[in-house]
Coordinates of C-alpha atoms in Angstrom, one line a residue:
Chain A
M1 CA -12.0 -14.0 -3.3
R2 CA -13.3 -13.8 -6.8
L3 CA -11.7 -15.8 -9.6
L4 CA -10.8 -12.5 -11.3
T5 CA -8.5 -11.9 -8.3
H6 CA -7.2 -15.5 -8.5
N7 CA -6.4 -14.8 -12.1
M8 CA -4.1 -12.0 -11.1
L9 CA -2.3 -13.6 -8.2
S10 CA 0.9 -15.6 -8.4
S11 CA 3.4 -17.1 -6.0
N12 CA 6.5 -15.0 -5.8
I13 CA 8.5 -17.2 -3.4
K14 CA 12.2 -17.0 -4.0
G15 CA 13.4 -19.4 -6.6
V16 CA 10.0 -20.1 -8.1
T17 CA 10.1 -19.6 -11.9
N18 CA 6.5 -20.0 -12.6
G19 CA 4.1 -19.3 -9.7
F20 CA 1.0 -18.9 -11.8
P21 CA -1.7 -20.1 -11.6
L22 CA -2.1 -21.0 -8.0
R23 CA -4.1 -24.1 -7.3
I24 CA -7.3 -23.6 -5.3
E25 CA -8.2 -25.6 -2.2
V26 CA -11.8 -25.0 -1.3
E27 CA -13.0 -25.2 2.2
K28 CA -16.0 -22.9 1.9
M29 CA -17.2 -21.2 -1.2
V30 CA -20.3 -19.0 -1.8
E31 CA -22.0 -17.7 -4.9
K32 CA -22.8 -14.1 -4.8
E33 CA -25.0 -12.5 -7.4
V34 CA -23.4 -9.5 -9.1
E35 CA -24.9 -7.2 -11.7
L36 CA -23.5 -7.9 -15.2
N37 CA -21.5 -5.1 -16.7
M38 CA -20.7 -5.7 -20.3
D39 CA -18.0 -3.1 -20.7
F40 CA -16.2 -4.3 -17.6
L41 CA -16.4 -7.9 -18.8
K42 CA -15.0 -7.0 -22.2
N43 CA -12.1 -5.1 -20.7
M44 CA -11.4 -8.0 -18.3
F45 CA -11.6 -10.6 -21.0
A46 CA -8.5 -9.0 -22.7
K47 CA -6.6 -9.4 -19.5
V48 CA -7.7 -12.8 -18.3
E49 CA -5.6 -15.9 -18.6
W50 CA -8.4 -18.2 -19.9
R51 CA -7.0 -21.6 -19.1
A52 CA -6.3 -20.6 -15.5
L53 CA -9.9 -19.3 -15.2
V54 CA -11.3 -22.5 -16.5
E55 CA -9.3 -24.6 -14.1
A56 CA -10.1 -22.4 -11.2
S57 CA -13.8 -22.4 -11.9
R58 CA -13.8 -26.2 -12.1
S59 CA -12.1 -26.4 -8.8
M60 CA -15.0 -24.3 -7.4
G61 CA -17.5 -26.8 -8.9
Y62 CA -18.4 -24.8 -12.1
S63 CA -17.7 -26.6 -15.4
E64 CA -19.7 -24.5 -17.9
L65 CA -16.8 -22.6 -19.3
P66 CA -15.4 -23.7 -22.7
D67 CA -11.8 -24.9 -22.7
E68 CA -10.9 -22.1 -25.1
A69 CA -12.3 -18.7 -25.8
D70 CA -11.8 -15.8 -28.2
S71 CA -13.2 -12.3 -28.1
S72 CA -15.8 -13.0 -30.8
M73 CA -17.6 -15.1 -28.2
L74 CA -18.3 -11.9 -26.2
D75 CA -21.2 -11.3 -28.7
S76 CA -23.0 -14.2 -27.2
D77 CA -25.2 -13.5 -24.2
E78 CA -24.9 -17.0 -23.0
F79 CA -21.1 -16.9 -23.1
L80 CA -21.1 -13.5 -21.3
R81 CA -23.3 -14.8 -18.5
K82 CA -21.1 -17.9 -18.0
F83 CA -17.9 -15.8 -18.1
H84 CA -19.5 -13.3 -15.7
H85 CA -20.6 -16.0 -13.3
A86 CA -17.2 -17.7 -13.2
L87 CA -15.2 -14.5 -13.0
L88 CA -17.2 -12.5 -10.5
E89 CA -19.9 -14.6 -8.8
L90 CA -17.9 -17.6 -7.4
H91 CA -16.2 -16.7 -4.2
L92 CA -13.7 -18.6 -2.2
E93 CA -14.4 -17.7 1.4
E94 CA -12.2 -20.2 3.2
G95 CA -9.4 -22.3 1.8
A96 CA -6.0 -21.9 0.3
L97 CA -4.1 -20.9 -2.8
V98 CA -1.3 -23.3 -3.5
C99 CA 2.0 -22.5 -5.1
P100 CA 2.3 -24.8 -8.2
E101 CA 6.0 -25.3 -7.7
T102 CA 6.5 -25.5 -4.0
G103 CA 3.1 -26.6 -2.7
R104 CA 3.2 -23.8 -0.2
K105 CA -0.3 -22.8 0.9
F106 CA -1.4 -19.2 1.1
P107 CA -4.5 -19.1 3.3
V108 CA -7.7 -17.5 2.4
N109 CA -9.8 -16.4 5.3
K110 CA -13.2 -14.6 5.1
G111 CA -12.5 -14.1 1.4
I112 CA -9.2 -12.4 1.9
P113 CA -6.0 -14.2 0.6
N114 CA -2.9 -13.7 2.7
M115 CA 0.0 -13.6 0.4
L116 CA 2.7 -12.5 2.8
L117 CA 5.9 -14.5 2.5
H118 CA 7.8 -16.0 5.4
E119 CA 11.4 -15.0 6.2
D120 CA 12.9 -17.9 4.3
E121 CA 10.8 -17.4 1.2
V122 CA 12.0 -13.9 0.4
Chain B
M23 CA 16.3 6.0 11.4
Y24 CA 19.8 5.9 12.6
F25 CA 20.6 3.4 15.2
K26 CA 23.9 1.7 15.6
G27 CA 22.9 -1.9 16.1
A28 CA 25.1 -3.8 18.5
G29 CA 23.1 -5.4 21.2
G30 CA 22.0 -3.5 24.2
A31 CA 25.2 -1.5 24.8
N32 CA 25.0 1.1 22.1
T33 CA 21.2 1.2 21.9
K34 CA 19.8 4.0 24.0
R35 CA 16.9 3.2 26.2
H36 CA 13.5 4.4 25.4
L37 CA 11.6 7.2 27.0
W38 CA 7.8 7.2 26.8
G39 CA 7.9 5.2 23.6
W40 CA 10.3 7.4 21.7
A41 CA 13.7 5.9 21.0
L42 CA 16.6 8.3 21.4
P43 CA 19.0 7.9 18.6
S44 CA 22.6 7.2 19.1
S45 CA 25.2 9.7 17.8
T46 CA 26.1 7.8 14.7
S47 CA 24.9 9.3 11.5
T48 CA 24.8 6.2 9.4
G49 CA 23.0 2.9 9.3
F50 CA 19.4 2.1 9.1
I51 CA 17.1 -0.2 10.9
A52 CA 13.5 -0.8 10.9
S53 CA 11.9 1.1 13.7
K54 CA 11.6 -1.4 16.4
S55 CA 11.5 0.8 19.4
G56 CA 7.8 1.3 19.4
A57 CA 7.3 -2.4 19.2
L58 CA 9.7 -2.9 22.0
I59 CA 7.8 -0.7 24.4
C60 CA 4.4 -2.0 23.5
C61 CA 5.4 -5.7 23.3
R62 CA 6.7 -5.4 26.9
G63 CA 9.9 -7.3 26.5
R64 CA 8.6 -9.8 24.0
L65 CA 11.3 -8.7 21.5
S66 CA 14.7 -10.2 21.9
S67 CA 18.0 -8.4 21.4
T68 CA 18.7 -10.3 18.3
V69 CA 17.0 -7.7 16.2
F70 CA 19.7 -5.2 17.2
T71 CA 22.6 -7.5 17.2
S72 CA 21.9 -8.6 13.7
I73 CA 21.5 -5.2 12.2
R74 CA 24.5 -4.1 10.1
T75 CA 25.3 -0.5 9.6
S76 CA 26.5 1.1 6.4
G77 CA 29.6 3.2 6.7
S78 CA 29.7 7.0 6.3
G79 CA 30.3 8.5 2.9
I80 CA 27.7 6.2 1.4
R81 CA 26.3 6.8 -2.0
C82 CA 22.7 7.3 -2.9
R83 CA 21.8 3.7 -3.9
R84 CA 23.4 2.1 -0.8
R85 CA 21.7 4.7 1.3
L86 CA 18.4 3.5 0.0
R87 CA 18.9 -0.1 0.5
M88 CA 18.6 -0.8 4.2
S89 CA 20.9 -3.5 5.7
I90 CA 18.3 -5.2 7.8
N91 CA 17.6 -8.8 8.0
A92 CA 14.5 -10.7 7.3
A93 CA 13.5 -11.1 10.9
A94 CA 13.6 -7.3 11.4
T95 CA 11.5 -6.9 8.2
E96 CA 8.9 -9.3 9.4
S97 CA 8.8 -7.5 12.7
L98 CA 8.4 -4.2 11.0
Q99 CA 5.6 -5.7 9.0
R100 CA 3.9 -6.9 12.1
G101 CA 4.3 -3.5 13.7
I102 CA 2.7 -1.8 10.7
A103 CA -0.1 -4.3 10.6
E104 CA -0.8 -4.0 14.3
F105 CA -0.7 -0.2 14.1
Y106 CA -3.3 -0.1 11.4
D107 CA -5.3 -2.9 12.9
K108 CA -5.7 -0.9 16.0
S109 CA -6.0 2.7 14.7
S110 CA -7.9 2.1 11.5
G111 CA -11.3 2.2 13.3
V112 CA -10.6 5.5 15.0
W113 CA -9.4 7.1 11.9
E114 CA -12.4 5.9 9.9
D115 CA -14.8 7.1 12.5
I116 CA -13.5 10.6 12.4
W117 CA -12.0 11.0 9.0
G118 CA -13.8 8.6 6.8
D119 CA -12.5 5.9 4.4
H120 CA -9.6 7.8 2.9
M121 CA -6.4 7.5 4.9
H122 CA -4.4 10.1 3.2
H123 CA -3.8 13.9 3.4
G124 CA -6.3 16.3 1.9
F125 CA -5.3 18.8 -0.8
Y126 CA -6.1 22.3 0.3
E127 CA -5.6 25.8 -0.9
P128 CA -2.3 26.9 0.7
E129 CA -2.6 28.8 4.0
S130 CA -6.2 28.0 4.3
D131 CA -7.8 27.2 7.6
A132 CA -9.2 23.7 7.0
S133 CA -11.7 22.1 9.2
L134 CA -13.1 18.6 9.5
S135 CA -16.0 19.4 7.3
D136 CA -13.7 20.2 4.4
H137 CA -11.5 17.2 4.8
R138 CA -13.4 14.6 2.7
A139 CA -13.6 16.9 -0.3
A140 CA -9.9 17.7 0.2
Q141 CA -9.0 14.0 0.3
I142 CA -10.9 13.4 -2.9
R143 CA -9.2 16.4 -4.5
M144 CA -5.9 14.9 -3.6
I145 CA -6.8 11.8 -5.7
E146 CA -8.0 14.0 -8.6
E147 CA -5.0 16.3 -8.5
S148 CA -2.7 13.3 -8.5
L149 CA -4.4 11.8 -11.5
R150 CA -4.2 15.1 -13.3
F151 CA -0.5 15.6 -12.4
A152 CA 0.2 12.2 -14.0
S153 CA -1.8 13.2 -17.1
L154 CA -4.1 10.2 -16.8
S155 CA -6.8 10.1 -19.4
D156 CA -10.5 9.8 -18.9
D157 CA -10.9 8.7 -22.5
S158 CA -12.7 5.4 -22.6
L159 CA -10.0 3.8 -24.7
K160 CA -7.0 5.1 -22.8
K161 CA -8.3 5.1 -19.3
P162 CA -6.9 2.5 -16.9
K163 CA -8.8 -0.8 -16.8
S164 CA -6.7 -2.6 -14.2
I165 CA -5.4 -0.8 -11.1
V166 CA -3.3 -1.8 -8.1
D167 CA -3.6 0.2 -4.9
V168 CA -0.3 -0.4 -3.0
G169 CA -0.9 0.1 0.7
C170 CA -4.6 0.4 0.2
G171 CA -5.7 1.1 3.8
I172 CA -9.4 0.5 4.0
G173 CA -9.7 0.8 0.3
G174 CA -10.8 4.5 -0.1
S175 CA -8.6 5.0 -3.2
S176 CA -9.4 1.6 -4.6
R177 CA -13.1 2.2 -4.5
Y178 CA -12.8 5.7 -5.8
L179 CA -10.6 4.8 -8.8
A180 CA -12.7 1.7 -9.6
R181 CA -15.8 3.8 -9.7
K182 CA -14.3 6.6 -11.6
Y183 CA -12.8 4.4 -14.4
G184 CA -15.1 1.4 -14.2
A185 CA -11.9 -0.5 -13.7
N186 CA -10.9 -3.5 -11.7
C187 CA -8.8 -2.6 -8.7
Q188 CA -6.7 -4.9 -6.5
G189 CA -5.7 -3.4 -3.1
I190 CA -2.9 -4.8 -1.0
T191 CA -2.2 -4.1 2.7
L192 CA -0.3 -5.6 5.6
S193 CA -3.3 -5.3 7.9
P194 CA -5.9 -8.1 7.9
V195 CA -8.3 -5.8 9.7
Q196 CA -8.0 -3.2 7.0
A197 CA -8.4 -5.8 4.2
Q198 CA -11.6 -7.0 5.8
R199 CA -13.0 -3.6 6.4
A200 CA -12.1 -2.6 2.8
R201 CA -14.0 -5.6 1.6
E202 CA -17.0 -4.8 3.7
L203 CA -17.1 -1.2 2.4
A204 CA -16.8 -2.4 -1.2
T205 CA -19.7 -4.7 -0.7
V206 CA -21.8 -2.1 1.0
Q207 CA -21.0 0.4 -1.8
G208 CA -21.9 -2.1 -4.6
L209 CA -18.3 -2.4 -5.7
A210 CA -17.5 -6.0 -4.7
D211 CA -17.3 -7.0 -8.3
K212 CA -14.7 -4.4 -9.2
V213 CA -12.4 -4.2 -6.2
S214 CA -10.8 -6.8 -4.1
F215 CA -8.2 -6.8 -1.4
Q216 CA -5.3 -9.0 -0.3
V217 CA -3.0 -9.1 2.6
A218 CA 0.3 -8.8 0.9
D219 CA 3.7 -7.2 1.0
A220 CA 4.4 -4.2 -1.3
L221 CA 8.0 -5.3 -1.5
N222 CA 7.0 -8.7 -2.8
Q223 CA 3.7 -8.1 -4.7
P224 CA 1.9 -11.3 -5.4
F225 CA 1.2 -10.5 -9.0
P226 CA 2.9 -11.5 -12.3
D227 CA 4.7 -8.9 -14.3
G228 CA 3.0 -6.2 -16.2
Q229 CA -0.6 -6.6 -14.8
F230 CA -1.7 -3.0 -14.1
D231 CA -2.4 0.0 -16.2
L232 CA -2.3 2.2 -13.1
V233 CA 0.0 1.5 -10.2
W234 CA -1.1 3.7 -7.3
S235 CA 0.8 4.3 -4.1
M236 CA -0.9 6.9 -2.0
E237 CA 1.1 7.6 1.2
S238 CA 2.4 4.1 1.6
G239 CA 6.0 4.6 0.4
E240 CA 6.9 5.9 3.9
H241 CA 6.5 2.4 5.3
M242 CA 8.9 0.7 2.9
P243 CA 12.2 -0.1 4.4
D244 CA 13.8 -0.8 1.0
K245 CA 12.9 2.0 -1.4
T246 CA 14.8 0.3 -4.2
K247 CA 12.8 -2.9 -3.9
F248 CA 9.6 -0.9 -3.5
V249 CA 10.1 1.0 -6.7
N250 CA 11.2 -2.1 -8.5
E251 CA 8.0 -3.8 -7.7
L252 CA 5.9 -0.9 -8.7
A253 CA 7.7 -0.9 -12.1
R254 CA 7.5 -4.7 -12.4
V255 CA 3.7 -4.9 -12.0
A256 CA 3.0 -1.9 -14.2
A257 CA 1.8 -2.9 -17.7
P258 CA 3.7 -1.6 -20.7
G259 CA 2.4 2.0 -21.2
G260 CA 1.0 2.0 -17.7
T261 CA 1.3 4.8 -15.2
I262 CA 2.9 4.8 -11.8
I263 CA 1.8 7.4 -9.2
I264 CA 3.6 7.7 -5.9
V265 CA 2.4 10.2 -3.3
T266 CA 4.6 10.1 -0.2
W267 CA 6.4 11.9 2.5
C268 CA 10.1 12.5 1.8
H269 CA 12.8 14.5 3.5
R270 CA 14.3 17.5 1.8
D271 CA 16.7 17.0 -1.1
L272 CA 20.3 17.0 0.0
S273 CA 22.5 19.6 -1.4
P274 CA 25.4 18.3 -3.6
S275 CA 27.9 18.7 -0.7
E276 CA 25.7 16.8 1.8
E277 CA 26.0 13.1 2.5
S278 CA 23.1 13.0 4.9
L279 CA 20.7 15.1 6.9
R280 CA 21.9 17.1 9.9
P281 CA 21.8 15.4 13.3
E282 CA 18.9 17.4 14.6
E283 CA 16.9 16.7 11.5
K284 CA 17.5 13.0 11.8
A285 CA 16.5 13.2 15.5
L286 CA 13.1 14.7 14.6
L287 CA 12.5 12.2 11.8
N288 CA 13.4 9.4 14.2
K289 CA 10.7 10.4 16.7
I290 CA 8.1 10.5 13.9
C291 CA 9.3 7.2 12.5
N292 CA 8.8 5.4 15.8
A293 CA 5.2 6.6 16.2
Y294 CA 4.1 5.7 12.7
Y295 CA 6.2 2.6 11.9
L296 CA 8.2 4.5 9.2
P297 CA 11.5 2.7 8.8
A298 CA 13.4 5.0 6.5
W299 CA 13.2 8.4 4.8
C300 CA 14.6 9.3 1.4
S301 CA 14.3 12.5 -0.7
T302 CA 12.2 13.2 -3.7
A303 CA 15.4 13.3 -5.8
D304 CA 16.2 9.7 -4.6
Y305 CA 12.8 8.5 -6.0
V306 CA 13.4 10.2 -9.3
K307 CA 16.9 8.6 -9.5
L308 CA 15.4 5.2 -8.9
L309 CA 12.8 5.6 -11.5
Q310 CA 15.4 6.9 -14.0
S311 CA 17.5 3.8 -13.2
L312 CA 14.6 1.6 -14.3
S313 CA 14.3 3.5 -17.6
L314 CA 10.8 4.7 -16.8
E315 CA 9.6 7.6 -18.9
D316 CA 8.0 10.9 -18.5
I317 CA 9.1 11.2 -14.9
K318 CA 7.6 14.2 -13.0
A319 CA 7.9 15.2 -9.4
A320 CA 6.6 18.1 -7.3
D321 CA 6.6 19.3 -3.8
W322 CA 3.0 19.6 -2.6
S323 CA 3.9 20.4 1.0
Q324 CA 2.0 23.7 0.9
Y325 CA -1.2 22.0 -0.2
V326 CA -1.2 19.6 2.7
A327 CA 0.0 21.9 5.5
P328 CA -3.5 22.8 6.7
F329 CA -4.2 19.0 7.2
W330 CA -2.3 18.4 10.5
P331 CA -3.8 21.2 12.5
A332 CA -7.2 20.0 11.3
V333 CA -6.3 16.5 12.5
I334 CA -5.2 17.8 15.8
K335 CA -8.4 19.8 16.2
S336 CA -10.4 16.7 15.5
A337 CA -8.4 14.7 18.0
L338 CA -9.0 17.2 20.7
T339 CA -12.8 16.9 20.4
W340 CA -14.6 14.8 22.9
K341 CA -15.2 12.2 20.3
G342 CA -11.5 12.3 19.3
I343 CA -10.2 11.9 22.8
T344 CA -12.5 9.1 23.8
S345 CA -11.8 7.2 20.5
L346 CA -8.1 7.5 21.0
L347 CA -8.3 6.3 24.6
R348 CA -10.2 3.3 23.5
S349 CA -7.9 2.4 20.7
G350 CA -4.7 1.8 22.7
W351 CA -1.3 3.1 23.2
K352 CA 0.1 2.8 19.7
T353 CA -2.7 5.0 18.3
I354 CA -2.3 7.5 21.1
R355 CA 1.4 7.7 20.4
G356 CA 0.6 8.3 16.7
A357 CA -1.6 11.2 17.8
F358 CA 1.2 12.6 20.0
A359 CA 3.5 12.6 17.0
M360 CA 1.3 15.0 15.0
P361 CA 2.9 18.2 16.3
L362 CA 6.2 16.7 15.2
M363 CA 4.9 16.4 11.6
I364 CA 3.9 20.1 11.7
K365 CA 7.4 21.0 13.0
G366 CA 9.0 18.9 10.2
Y367 CA 6.9 20.6 7.5
K368 CA 7.6 24.1 8.9
K369 CA 11.4 23.5 9.0
G370 CA 11.3 22.4 5.4
L371 CA 12.6 19.0 6.4
I372 CA 9.5 17.0 5.6
K373 CA 8.1 17.3 2.1
F374 CA 4.9 15.9 0.8
A375 CA 5.8 14.8 -2.7
I376 CA 4.2 13.4 -5.8
I377 CA 6.3 11.5 -8.3
T378 CA 4.8 10.0 -11.4
C379 CA 6.1 8.2 -14.5
R380 CA 5.2 5.9 -17.3
K381 CA 6.4 2.5 -18.2
P382 CA 7.6 2.3 -21.8
A383 CA 5.0 0.7 -24.1

């Protein structure tokens, strides 16, 4: 699971008012090299919740992202590379995504999060 | 799907995996009969005893909201997941990575060699129908593929628009396979897949410029909730595209389909884990009720009719038969249901519909 995906997932358990962002529990992570695509990155920047991405990347062991960012920083190659790396190259293979309100864990196996709710959570 | 749920007494027994409907014309349950047979008694009777029926003379909205409990829903989800876990490989082997109908010239004699182009044409025609733009400023940047199968649409759309695409499916096997294919095709940066429920999408509101549901609506037991979720996750100004099987629109004097029509749909439902049918008009009403704009709908039955005979032909090849035999009872039962689909189309009972709209900006 890439952090771009994590940035779009939230806990929708019944009664939860703010299920975003999910906390990350890492059991196994890998880094996968991905070709940098500037247009894609710029489009995604507009949609990304920055603080959530920073926190998520730190939980994956990457602390290079600045605490805050604005679109003018996309002109910097260095920033782009770091953004690209955090967003697309850090992969959670095994672990869990944790609901910030209930603590319920959504398992991640072989890189695929399972977000199905149980009977009592719907 | 019209069972009267009251323990074992009113529930007819099953014959060769097809549940025979009781005589009542109302009430909906998730199709459990297939799971009953194949689970060999693992299922308890509580599923049936806890199902409530709706009375006759029900209005459109209540008809769309199934009175089934959470246990039945979870069971339906498992049935769907298992069905696709087992049959996905066979399908992919013969038909490739798109698990939807092809779009053909009406009355044409389609063969296996045409199918991939036809499946791609189905995607393109759907985008065109929804007036989706290729323009670099207006094209979708963020897409959700609801009921993504092994990710055929996700990969196609991500590649076409250079967009990010999230796919959701109930089947862990499909999600893994989808991911593998994305990696192999160099799209792992743009598409990713989650095991999730379309009725409870794990996304915050307003995420996606394009909400894509290609032949997954049939599996949703609660059409109201399904459409609500599609609308919820659509971004302001975003487009929703639903391509799905429906039954014919009811005439103003009709409360429901005729008994023989329901019986035919019942058989098909059991084989494919389809819990409920509604009409194209029902979808349009739902979208209207959510104040979505620019709602368009069309009957594309004539463009997909050549598909099923082509599927049957492929199933009857040596490769088809051996693959089916290897893949287990549920897949085989799905194969047996194919002539029923053809019958349904020919009778004008089953429609292949496209419904699109836009969320207000």
